[in-house]
Every structure is written in C-alpha cells, then in structure tokens.
Amino acid sequence: MMERRQFLALAGAGLGGLFGSAGPAWAQMPPLRLGVLSFGTVEWELAAIRALGLDEAAGLKIEPLKLASNDAARIAFLGDAVDSIVSDLLWAARMRGEGRDIVFLPFSASEGAVMRAPDSTIATVADLAGKRIGVAGGALDKSWILLQAYARHQAGIDLAKAAEPVFGAPPLLSMKLEQGELDAALLYWNFCARLEAKGFKRLVGADEVARSFGVEGPISFVGYVFKRNDGRNDRQIAAFAAASRQAKQALASQDAIWSQLRPLMQADDEATYNVLKRTFLAGIPSRTIADEQADATKLYAKLAELGGEKLVGKTATLPEGLYWAGH
C-alpha cells in the first residue's frame, strides 16, 4: 500500500505549488468544519485531499463531522455547528433566496435514477402505476418532483396517486428493493451503482428527466455550501475550492489513489468497486460555471412552477451570486 509521500510524488510538483507563496497566509485560517453524511461520497474526495497533501499546501485544517442525514446536515449548518456541508442545489438556492450569504461550489454531476429488479416487468414510466416506489428523501425531493412531472408528460399519469410512494433513507430503500418489498426505487447515484453491480436495471435517470425539460448538459445538483460572512470566509472557500479541484483531477488521472480510497467505498467485489469508481469519475464537474448556471436557471424555473413555494420558497428564479466564482 502506498505511503503518503509516494502520493505526493505521483501528484507532481504542480500540486505542491498550487498555492504558491500564499501558504503562510492561508495557515492563519481557522479550521474548516465540514459536515459529511455517513453514507455519502464526500469522504472519498477528502481522503484524496489528505493523501495528496493538498490541505497542508493550502494551510487548511479540515475537520469532518459525520452526520446521519441531509436534515441533520442542514440543521448543523444553519445552527453554526459546521461551516460547510454538501447539499442540494435547490436547498442552497432557497437559502440564498431567503437572504443568507451562502455560495454553492459544484461537487458532483452524478445523478440518481429509478432502479428496478433484473427480472422486473417494468419497462417504462407508465408501468410504475400501481407499484410501490421507494423515494429517497421526502415528498418535496427535487428528483421526485421532476419524476412526477416527467410521468405526466410521458405517460399522462399522476405518480403520487397512481403509484404507492414509500419515502425513506437510501440504505433502507435499497435493501427493501433487493428483498422484493419494493417494485422500484428512486435512489441516489451511489446506491444505484451498487445495485447496478448486482444486476439491477435503471428505468430512467434524473439526467434524462432533466434533459426533457430543456437542460442541455450535466448539472451538479450536489455541491459544497459555504457561508461567506460578508466575504470574511472567501480565502478559506477559495483554498478549499482549489484543493477540491486538484483532488478531482488526481482521481481522474491516477489509479493508485483509488487503492487508498477503497476501504471507504465499502466495495466488497470488483464489480461494485468498478461501477462506483466509473460513476464517481463521470460526475466530476467539467462545465464552466456560466454553462452550469444557465441550465440550472432553466431547471429551477421549472421546479418553481411544479413545486411552488413549498419547494423553492419565495424566490421563483435562481438567486444571483449563488455559485462560487472566486469572488
């Protein structure tokens, strides 16, 4: 197993020099308290940042705090128990729309999907009528809202009434789908990947649903949310953004790093490991912020139309300044 110094050699001199002579100034920054989900994939990126020494190069001290659910993460963030969390673009937009000085840094464009068993007779969205559908999140989850709109448009059915939605945590829903207690399940991408490795099939992906509403390219629906505090945290955010970007570049180009991440991935077989790795890499944000924001604006307007104030709050358009742009 490679030691940390070998990773630094693999990374090349460019990583160490990323922050130039600014290191001593960055070192004066307070610790970055980052809330992470116990079943999420952010830990993979954090492990790469540590292995490559990118945190030290930036003068960053990252203090991860494991949280049990998205709700717990949001409560911790709003209660100042953490400085940053990885959350939904929609929630971040709502918070900024309410006047909070927060910014969104794209983390992943990998999206979830509706999964079905290998021998399932469900072939189209119309076939979901009369079926038990697991839904990760709640009734106002953006993927569930979009899926309902897609079903109305494609098949003329109201899934909330025609099917039996079962809301719950992704691990539980995934298990129930495997056990045959659910006919299908709308799950986050990492749970879809694990099921795919076991032969389960995708019925429709959230990316396909988004494209049906005019989105032209992948959108990072998940990202790091930071508090700017009138610009006082901008140096810290910029340092983390650079470390995150370099870690993603290394993960995309250096297979050796993945051997260090594998224990975190809980991949017991090669098939699961390979699907998780492939899907994670496919979701690395590659578009300009301007392009992402243009598509996100279109989709946000559609979601505001479909979900109303309960979903997006009082802001019917994507708030200006939501995306981190280096400030």
Short mmCIF file of C-alpha atoms in Angstrom, two decimals:
data_model
loop_
_atom_site.label_atom_id
_atom_site.label_comp_id
_atom_site.label_asym_id
_atom_site.label_seq_id
_atom_site.Cartn_x
_atom_site.Cartn_y
_atom_site.Cartn_z
CA MET A 1 0.00 0.00 0.00
CA MET A 2 1.42 3.39 -0.99
CA GLU A 3 2.55 5.80 1.66
CA ARG A 4 1.59 9.44 1.65
CA ARG A 5 4.98 10.61 0.34
CA GLN A 6 4.54 8.39 -2.71
CA PHE A 7 1.21 10.01 -3.46
CA LEU A 8 2.83 13.41 -3.30
CA ALA A 9 5.44 12.24 -5.81
CA LEU A 10 2.72 10.92 -8.08
CA ALA A 11 0.85 14.19 -7.87
CA GLY A 12 3.80 16.12 -9.19
CA ALA A 13 5.28 19.45 -8.31
CA GLY A 14 2.24 21.29 -9.62
CA LEU A 15 0.12 20.20 -6.69
CA GLY A 16 2.59 21.36 -4.10
CA GLY A 17 2.97 24.69 -5.83
CA LEU A 18 -0.71 25.22 -6.39
CA PHE A 19 -0.98 27.88 -3.73
CA GLY A 20 2.42 29.45 -4.43
CA SER A 21 3.87 31.64 -1.73
CA ALA A 22 0.47 32.17 -0.15
CA GLY A 23 0.93 29.22 2.22
CA PRO A 24 1.85 31.18 5.38
CA ALA A 25 -1.15 33.49 4.96
CA TRP A 26 -3.53 30.56 4.45
CA ALA A 27 -2.13 28.95 7.57
CA GLN A 28 -3.73 31.68 9.66
CA MET A 29 -7.21 30.47 8.71
CA PRO A 30 -9.40 28.79 11.33
CA PRO A 31 -10.31 25.10 10.90
CA LEU A 32 -12.95 24.32 8.28
CA ARG A 33 -15.69 22.31 9.96
CA LEU A 34 -17.20 20.20 7.20
CA GLY A 35 -20.38 18.19 7.75
CA VAL A 36 -20.38 14.90 5.81
CA LEU A 37 -23.04 12.20 5.51
CA SER A 38 -22.14 8.78 6.85
CA PHE A 39 -23.38 7.17 3.61
CA GLY A 40 -22.08 9.84 1.19
CA THR A 41 -19.09 10.03 -1.14
CA VAL A 42 -17.54 13.30 0.04
CA GLU A 43 -15.21 11.31 2.29
CA TRP A 44 -13.59 9.89 -0.83
CA GLU A 45 -12.58 13.35 -2.00
CA LEU A 46 -11.45 14.39 1.48
CA ALA A 47 -9.27 11.28 1.68
CA ALA A 48 -7.66 12.20 -1.64
CA ILE A 49 -7.06 15.77 -0.44
CA ARG A 50 -5.29 14.44 2.65
CA ALA A 51 -3.33 11.79 0.75
CA LEU A 52 -2.04 14.38 -1.72
CA GLY A 53 -1.22 16.91 0.99
CA LEU A 54 -3.48 19.50 -0.61
CA ASP A 55 -4.90 20.61 2.72
CA GLU A 56 -1.44 21.31 4.14
CA ALA A 57 -0.35 23.04 0.93
CA ALA A 58 -3.32 25.40 1.27
CA GLY A 59 -2.91 25.94 5.00
CA LEU A 60 -6.28 24.25 5.52
CA LYS A 61 -7.23 22.25 8.56
CA ILE A 62 -10.36 20.32 7.61
CA GLU A 63 -12.39 18.91 10.49
CA PRO A 64 -15.03 16.47 9.17
CA LEU A 65 -18.16 15.93 11.25
CA LYS A 66 -20.19 12.86 10.37
CA LEU A 67 -23.93 13.42 10.21
CA ALA A 68 -26.75 10.92 9.88
CA SER A 69 -28.98 12.57 7.28
CA ASN A 70 -29.48 15.55 4.98
CA ASP A 71 -31.82 17.08 7.55
CA ALA A 72 -29.18 16.73 10.25
CA ALA A 73 -26.60 18.34 7.97
CA ARG A 74 -28.83 21.31 7.23
CA ILE A 75 -29.66 21.81 10.90
CA ALA A 76 -25.95 21.70 11.77
CA PHE A 77 -25.16 24.23 9.04
CA LEU A 78 -27.91 26.66 9.97
CA GLY A 79 -27.04 26.27 13.66
CA ASP A 80 -23.36 27.10 13.03
CA ALA A 81 -22.21 23.67 14.20
CA VAL A 82 -20.36 23.34 10.87
CA ASP A 83 -19.01 25.82 8.32
CA SER A 84 -19.90 23.82 5.23
CA ILE A 85 -21.97 20.85 4.12
CA VAL A 86 -22.62 19.06 0.86
CA SER A 87 -26.23 19.65 -0.05
CA ASP A 88 -28.76 20.02 -2.81
CA LEU A 89 -28.54 22.93 -5.25
CA LEU A 90 -32.23 23.55 -4.71
CA TRP A 91 -31.83 23.93 -0.94
CA ALA A 92 -28.81 26.20 -1.37
CA ALA A 93 -30.79 28.39 -3.79
CA ARG A 94 -33.67 28.59 -1.34
CA MET A 95 -31.35 29.63 1.49
CA ARG A 96 -29.74 32.36 -0.62
CA GLY A 97 -33.16 33.46 -1.79
CA GLU A 98 -34.08 33.97 1.86
CA GLY A 99 -31.18 36.38 2.25
CA ARG A 100 -28.47 34.11 3.64
CA ASP A 101 -24.95 34.95 2.43
CA ILE A 102 -24.07 31.47 1.15
CA VAL A 103 -22.42 30.14 -2.01
CA PHE A 104 -22.57 26.82 -3.86
CA LEU A 105 -19.47 25.00 -5.14
CA PRO A 106 -20.34 22.09 -7.50
CA PHE A 107 -19.27 18.69 -6.18
CA SER A 108 -20.82 16.09 -8.47
CA ALA A 109 -22.99 15.85 -11.56
CA SER A 110 -23.63 12.15 -10.98
CA GLU A 111 -27.35 11.74 -10.51
CA GLY A 112 -29.72 9.13 -9.20
CA ALA A 113 -32.22 7.02 -11.07
CA VAL A 114 -35.27 4.82 -10.76
CA MET A 115 -33.93 1.30 -10.27
CA ARG A 116 -35.80 -1.96 -10.88
CA ALA A 117 -35.02 -5.64 -10.32
CA PRO A 118 -33.27 -7.64 -13.07
CA ASP A 119 -36.41 -9.69 -13.75
CA SER A 120 -38.88 -6.81 -13.37
CA THR A 121 -41.59 -6.36 -16.00
CA ILE A 122 -41.46 -2.58 -15.52
CA ALA A 123 -40.25 -1.23 -18.88
CA THR A 124 -41.50 2.36 -18.99
CA VAL A 125 -42.55 5.08 -16.57
CA ALA A 126 -46.18 4.20 -17.34
CA ASP A 127 -45.57 0.76 -15.81
CA LEU A 128 -44.97 2.37 -12.40
CA ALA A 129 -48.72 2.83 -11.99
CA GLY A 130 -49.95 0.57 -9.21
CA LYS A 131 -46.41 -0.16 -7.99
CA ARG A 132 -44.62 0.51 -4.71
CA ILE A 133 -41.88 3.05 -5.42
CA GLY A 134 -39.19 3.85 -2.90
CA VAL A 135 -38.23 7.54 -2.88
CA ALA A 136 -35.02 8.69 -1.22
CA GLY A 137 -35.76 11.91 0.63
CA GLY A 138 -39.24 13.27 1.11
CA ALA A 139 -42.27 14.34 -0.85
CA LEU A 140 -40.50 17.57 -1.87
CA ASP A 141 -37.30 15.90 -3.05
CA LYS A 142 -36.40 17.56 -6.35
CA SER A 143 -35.87 14.24 -8.18
CA TRP A 144 -39.30 13.02 -7.08
CA ILE A 145 -40.94 16.29 -8.20
CA LEU A 146 -39.24 16.03 -11.60
CA LEU A 147 -40.10 12.35 -11.97
CA GLN A 148 -43.77 13.12 -11.35
CA ALA A 149 -43.71 15.86 -13.99
CA TYR A 150 -41.91 13.53 -16.40
CA ALA A 151 -44.52 10.80 -15.84
CA ARG A 152 -47.35 13.27 -16.54
CA HIS A 153 -45.63 14.43 -19.72
CA GLN A 154 -44.56 10.99 -20.99
CA ALA A 155 -47.42 8.78 -19.82
CA GLY A 156 -50.20 11.04 -18.61
CA ILE A 157 -50.20 9.62 -15.08
CA ASP A 158 -50.00 11.19 -11.64
CA LEU A 159 -47.44 9.00 -9.87
CA ALA A 160 -48.29 10.36 -6.43
CA LYS A 161 -51.78 8.92 -6.84
CA ALA A 162 -51.35 6.15 -9.42
CA ALA A 163 -48.42 4.54 -7.57
CA GLU A 164 -47.60 4.00 -3.89
CA PRO A 165 -44.56 6.11 -2.99
CA VAL A 166 -42.57 4.96 0.05
CA PHE A 167 -40.28 7.68 1.44
CA GLY A 168 -37.19 6.78 3.43
CA ALA A 169 -33.41 6.71 3.81
CA PRO A 170 -31.49 5.39 0.78
CA PRO A 171 -29.85 2.40 2.54
CA LEU A 172 -33.21 1.11 3.78
CA LEU A 173 -34.96 1.58 0.44
CA SER A 174 -32.12 -0.11 -1.41
CA MET A 175 -32.37 -3.11 0.92
CA LYS A 176 -36.14 -3.30 0.51
CA LEU A 177 -35.79 -3.24 -3.26
CA GLU A 178 -33.30 -6.10 -3.10
CA GLN A 179 -35.66 -8.05 -0.85
CA GLY A 180 -38.56 -7.55 -3.23
CA GLU A 181 -40.60 -5.37 -0.88
CA LEU A 182 -40.50 -2.53 -3.41
CA ASP A 183 -41.15 -2.71 -7.15
CA ALA A 184 -38.79 0.17 -7.95
CA ALA A 185 -36.83 2.85 -6.12
CA LEU A 186 -35.66 6.38 -6.88
CA LEU A 187 -32.20 6.45 -5.28
CA TYR A 188 -29.01 8.49 -5.11
CA TRP A 189 -26.33 7.59 -7.64
CA ASN A 190 -24.02 5.63 -5.30
CA PHE A 191 -26.87 3.33 -4.28
CA CYS A 192 -27.85 2.95 -7.93
CA ALA A 193 -24.26 1.96 -8.72
CA ARG A 194 -24.21 -0.73 -6.03
CA LEU A 195 -27.49 -2.16 -7.32
CA GLU A 196 -26.28 -1.99 -10.91
CA ALA A 197 -23.30 -4.15 -9.94
CA LYS A 198 -25.80 -6.76 -8.72
CA GLY A 199 -27.70 -6.77 -11.98
CA PHE A 200 -30.45 -4.28 -11.18
CA LYS A 201 -31.51 -2.03 -14.07
CA ARG A 202 -32.08 1.69 -14.49
CA LEU A 203 -35.54 2.60 -15.66
CA VAL A 204 -34.90 6.32 -16.06
CA GLY A 205 -32.15 8.57 -14.76
CA ALA A 206 -32.53 12.03 -13.27
CA ASP A 207 -30.28 13.34 -16.05
CA GLU A 208 -32.70 12.06 -18.71
CA VAL A 209 -35.60 13.65 -16.85
CA ALA A 210 -33.73 16.98 -16.65
CA ARG A 211 -32.98 16.94 -20.38
CA SER A 212 -36.68 16.51 -21.10
CA PHE A 213 -37.17 19.96 -19.55
CA GLY A 214 -34.65 21.70 -21.79
CA VAL A 215 -31.42 21.18 -19.87
CA GLU A 216 -28.54 20.90 -22.36
CA GLY A 217 -25.77 19.40 -20.24
CA PRO A 218 -24.99 17.83 -16.87
CA ILE A 219 -25.84 19.89 -13.79
CA SER A 220 -24.13 19.40 -10.45
CA PHE A 221 -27.22 19.05 -8.30
CA VAL A 222 -24.96 18.38 -5.32
CA GLY A 223 -22.30 20.75 -4.07
CA TYR A 224 -20.47 22.24 -1.11
CA VAL A 225 -22.42 25.04 0.56
CA PHE A 226 -20.39 27.70 2.37
CA LYS A 227 -21.17 30.80 4.41
CA ARG A 228 -19.36 33.84 3.00
CA ASN A 229 -19.99 36.03 6.04
CA ASP A 230 -19.66 39.25 4.01
CA GLY A 231 -16.50 37.93 2.37
CA ARG A 232 -14.66 37.10 5.60
CA ASN A 233 -14.57 33.39 4.65
CA ASP A 234 -13.62 33.90 0.99
CA ARG A 235 -9.94 32.96 1.44
CA GLN A 236 -10.91 29.72 3.13
CA ILE A 237 -13.51 28.91 0.47
CA ALA A 238 -11.03 29.66 -2.33
CA ALA A 239 -8.41 27.42 -0.72
CA PHE A 240 -10.84 24.54 -0.36
CA ALA A 241 -12.19 25.01 -3.90
CA ALA A 242 -8.67 24.75 -5.31
CA ALA A 243 -7.87 21.67 -3.21
CA SER A 244 -11.15 20.04 -4.28
CA ARG A 245 -10.43 20.73 -7.94
CA GLN A 246 -6.91 19.31 -7.75
CA ALA A 247 -8.12 16.22 -5.89
CA LYS A 248 -10.69 15.52 -8.61
CA GLN A 249 -8.03 15.92 -11.29
CA ALA A 250 -5.80 13.45 -9.48
CA LEU A 251 -8.64 10.95 -9.01
CA ALA A 252 -9.35 11.12 -12.73
CA SER A 253 -5.75 10.52 -13.74
CA GLN A 254 -4.07 8.39 -11.05
CA ASP A 255 -5.42 4.90 -10.43
CA ALA A 256 -3.07 4.37 -7.48
CA ILE A 257 -5.02 6.81 -5.32
CA TRP A 258 -8.13 4.66 -5.59
CA SER A 259 -6.45 1.80 -3.74
CA GLN A 260 -6.33 4.09 -0.69
CA LEU A 261 -9.99 5.02 -1.09
CA ARG A 262 -11.31 1.51 -1.49
CA PRO A 263 -11.83 0.84 2.26
CA LEU A 264 -14.07 3.93 2.39
CA MET A 265 -16.07 2.73 -0.62
CA GLN A 266 -17.29 -0.44 1.09
CA ALA A 267 -16.98 -2.28 -2.20
CA ASP A 268 -16.74 -5.98 -1.41
CA ASP A 269 -16.29 -7.10 -5.01
CA GLU A 270 -14.68 -5.83 -8.20
CA ALA A 271 -17.98 -5.21 -9.97
CA THR A 272 -19.21 -2.84 -7.24
CA TYR A 273 -15.83 -1.11 -7.00
CA ASN A 274 -15.62 -0.55 -10.75
CA VAL A 275 -19.16 0.81 -11.09
CA LEU A 276 -18.71 3.17 -8.13
CA LYS A 277 -15.40 4.44 -9.45
CA ARG A 278 -16.70 4.88 -13.01
CA THR A 279 -19.82 6.74 -11.91
CA PHE A 280 -17.93 8.99 -9.49
CA LEU A 281 -15.47 9.98 -12.22
CA ALA A 282 -18.25 10.55 -14.75
CA GLY A 283 -19.82 13.02 -12.34
CA ILE A 284 -16.78 15.25 -11.88
CA PRO A 285 -17.95 18.74 -12.91
CA SER A 286 -16.42 19.70 -16.25
CA ARG A 287 -18.56 22.60 -17.48
CA THR A 288 -17.97 26.28 -16.89
CA ILE A 289 -19.91 27.88 -14.06
CA ALA A 290 -21.68 30.04 -16.65
CA ASP A 291 -22.94 26.98 -18.56
CA GLU A 292 -23.99 25.18 -15.38
CA GLN A 293 -25.79 28.24 -14.12
CA ALA A 294 -27.64 28.72 -17.42
CA ASP A 295 -29.06 25.18 -17.29
CA ALA A 296 -29.69 25.37 -13.54
CA THR A 297 -31.70 28.56 -14.12
CA LYS A 298 -33.94 26.75 -16.62
CA LEU A 299 -34.50 23.78 -14.35
CA TYR A 300 -35.05 25.91 -11.25
CA ALA A 301 -37.79 27.83 -13.05
CA LYS A 302 -39.47 24.53 -13.95
CA LEU A 303 -39.21 23.28 -10.39
CA ALA A 304 -40.63 26.55 -9.08
CA GLU A 305 -43.57 26.09 -11.45
CA LEU A 306 -44.12 22.47 -10.37
CA GLY A 307 -43.40 22.63 -6.65
CA GLY A 308 -44.28 26.20 -5.86
CA GLU A 309 -43.34 27.98 -2.65
CA LYS A 310 -43.23 24.73 -0.66
CA LEU A 311 -40.32 23.58 -2.81
CA VAL A 312 -38.32 26.71 -3.64
CA GLY A 313 -39.55 29.28 -1.14
CA LYS A 314 -40.48 32.78 -2.22
CA THR A 315 -37.78 33.02 -4.90
CA ALA A 316 -39.12 31.77 -8.23
CA THR A 317 -35.82 32.37 -10.07
CA LEU A 318 -32.31 31.15 -9.31
CA PRO A 319 -30.74 33.76 -6.98
CA GLU A 320 -27.85 35.81 -8.30
CA GLY A 321 -24.44 35.09 -6.80
CA LEU A 322 -25.36 31.54 -5.77
CA TYR A 323 -22.41 29.89 -7.50
CA TRP A 324 -18.93 30.34 -6.07
CA ALA A 325 -16.93 32.18 -8.72
CA GLY A 326 -13.75 33.04 -6.86
CA HIS A 327 -15.06 36.39 -5.60
#
